[in-house]
Tab-separated table of C-alpha atoms in Angstrom:
chain	number	residue	atom	x	y	z
A	1133	SER	CA	-8.701	20.643	-14.614
A	1134	THR	CA	-6.913	17.938	-16.562
A	1135	GLY	CA	-3.551	19.647	-16.070
A	1136	GLU	CA	-3.980	19.603	-12.302
A	1137	ALA	CA	-4.921	15.908	-12.420
A	1138	VAL	CA	-1.791	15.090	-14.416
A	1139	VAL	CA	0.436	16.992	-11.982
A	1140	SER	CA	-1.312	15.332	-9.032
A	1141	THR	CA	-0.861	11.856	-10.540
A	1142	GLN	CA	2.793	12.551	-11.348
A	1143	SER	CA	3.409	13.793	-7.810
A	1144	THR	CA	1.689	10.738	-6.353
A	1145	GLY	CA	3.750	8.488	-8.609
A	1146	CYS	CA	6.997	10.134	-7.558
A	1147	ALA	CA	6.080	9.888	-3.879
A	1148	ALA	CA	5.072	6.230	-4.193
A	1149	SER	CA	8.266	5.428	-6.079
A	1150	PHE	CA	10.382	7.209	-3.465
A	1151	LEU	CA	8.646	5.436	-0.579
A	1152	SER	CA	8.918	2.054	-2.327
A	1153	ASN	CA	12.652	2.550	-2.772
A	1154	LEU	CA	12.962	3.718	0.825
A	1155	ALA	CA	11.021	0.678	2.100
A	1156	LEU	CA	13.514	-1.669	0.457
A	1157	HIS	CA	15.977	-0.805	3.221
A	1158	LYS	CA	15.518	-1.442	6.921
A	1159	PHE	CA	16.459	2.153	7.797
A	1160	GLY	CA	13.856	3.373	5.320
A	1161	LEU	CA	11.149	1.102	6.667
A	1162	GLU	CA	11.994	2.341	10.164
A	1163	SER	CA	11.355	5.891	8.937
A	1164	ILE	CA	8.032	4.961	7.338
A	1165	VAL	CA	6.642	3.069	10.341
A	1166	ALA	CA	7.690	5.870	12.708
A	1167	VAL	CA	4.995	8.111	11.190
A	1168	PRO	CA	1.820	7.933	13.317
A	1169	GLY	CA	-1.110	6.488	11.385
A	1170	TRP	CA	1.044	5.498	8.393
A	1171	TYR	CA	-0.600	2.169	7.692
A	1172	GLU	CA	-4.184	3.288	8.303
A	1173	ARG	CA	-3.836	5.976	5.658
A	1174	LEU	CA	-1.977	3.642	3.308
A	1175	ILE	CA	-4.576	0.862	3.298
A	1176	ASP	CA	-7.667	3.095	3.385
A	1177	ARG	CA	-8.939	2.737	-0.180
A	1178	LYS	CA	-11.186	5.818	-0.013
A	1179	TYR	CA	-8.117	8.058	-0.365
A	1180	CYS	CA	-7.132	6.549	-3.689
A	1181	VAL	CA	-9.667	6.664	-6.523
A	1182	ASP	CA	-7.369	7.086	-9.549
A	1183	ARG	CA	-6.522	3.673	-11.093
A	1184	GLU	CA	-2.838	4.491	-11.589
A	1185	ALA	CA	-2.541	5.685	-8.005
A	1186	GLN	CA	-4.269	2.478	-6.823
A	1187	VAL	CA	-1.604	0.406	-8.580
A	1188	GLN	CA	1.190	2.519	-7.105
A	1189	ARG	CA	-0.265	2.283	-3.596
A	1190	HIS	CA	-0.714	-1.487	-3.928
A	1191	SER	CA	2.869	-1.822	-5.112
A	1192	LEU	CA	4.044	0.172	-2.100
A	1193	VAL	CA	2.076	-2.078	0.277
A	1194	VAL	CA	3.579	-5.187	-1.331
A	1195	THR	CA	7.080	-3.700	-1.114
A	1196	ILE	CA	6.625	-2.805	2.557
A	1197	ARG	CA	5.210	-6.251	3.299
A	1198	ARG	CA	8.194	-7.972	1.650
A	1199	SER	CA	10.771	-5.553	3.009
A	1200	PRO	CA	13.664	-6.876	5.072
A	1201	GLY	CA	12.867	-6.044	8.648
A	1202	ALA	CA	9.084	-5.984	8.180
A	1203	GLN	CA	8.588	-8.874	10.610
A	1204	GLU	CA	10.755	-7.115	13.182
A	1205	LEU	CA	9.496	-3.545	12.767
A	1206	ILE	CA	5.777	-3.969	12.093
A	1207	ASP	CA	3.230	-5.338	14.554
A	1208	GLY	CA	1.702	-8.695	13.594
A	1209	ASP	CA	-1.836	-7.274	13.327
A	1210	VAL	CA	-0.623	-4.555	10.968
A	1211	LEU	CA	1.310	-7.125	8.914
A	1212	ASN	CA	-1.891	-9.147	8.567
A	1213	LYS	CA	-3.785	-6.070	7.351
A	1214	LEU	CA	-1.042	-5.263	4.842
A	1215	THR	CA	-1.085	-8.870	3.618
A	1216	LYS	CA	-4.871	-8.775	3.226
A	1217	TYR	CA	-4.638	-5.508	1.266
A	1218	ALA	CA	-1.906	-6.961	-0.964
A	1219	ASN	CA	-3.906	-10.148	-1.596
A	1220	GLU	CA	-7.068	-8.211	-2.466
A	1221	GLY	CA	-5.290	-6.437	-5.311
A	1222	ALA	CA	-4.962	-2.842	-6.427
A	1223	HIS	CA	-8.533	-2.327	-7.622
A	1224	TYR	CA	-10.483	-4.181	-4.930
A	1225	ARG	CA	-13.661	-2.479	-3.730
A	1226	GLU	CA	-15.466	-3.825	-0.665
A	1227	GLY	CA	-18.868	-5.216	-1.533
A	1228	GLU	CA	-18.080	-5.794	-5.222
A	1229	PRO	CA	-18.076	-9.349	-6.524
A	1230	ARG	CA	-14.646	-10.723	-7.334
A	1231	ALA	CA	-13.105	-13.971	-8.457
A	1232	THR	CA	-11.707	-16.186	-5.750
A	1233	LEU	CA	-8.707	-18.427	-6.253
A	1234	LEU	CA	-8.951	-21.803	-4.590
A	1235	ASN	CA	-5.880	-23.612	-3.324
A	1236	LEU	CA	-6.633	-27.221	-4.136
């Protein structure tokens, strides 16, 4: 129902906001990356179909990527995947055409 969707979106928004604030601090980022499978779930776009939730998830990825301590706490391969996700944007769908920015 619509009511359940609203509650679900609000809960997702609160969780994303909490995690974003947590990721701003090294101790918080340490807590996030200690969870097994954290980044796989975070960057798997099939779990996030609501547009607002996509924006919140993208914002969280960008915050984690820019967080103090990210270089130290997160493996280089994972950092590259987070960077790719951040650069693709919140609403990217694999296989859909998209505009490409050229650095000239």
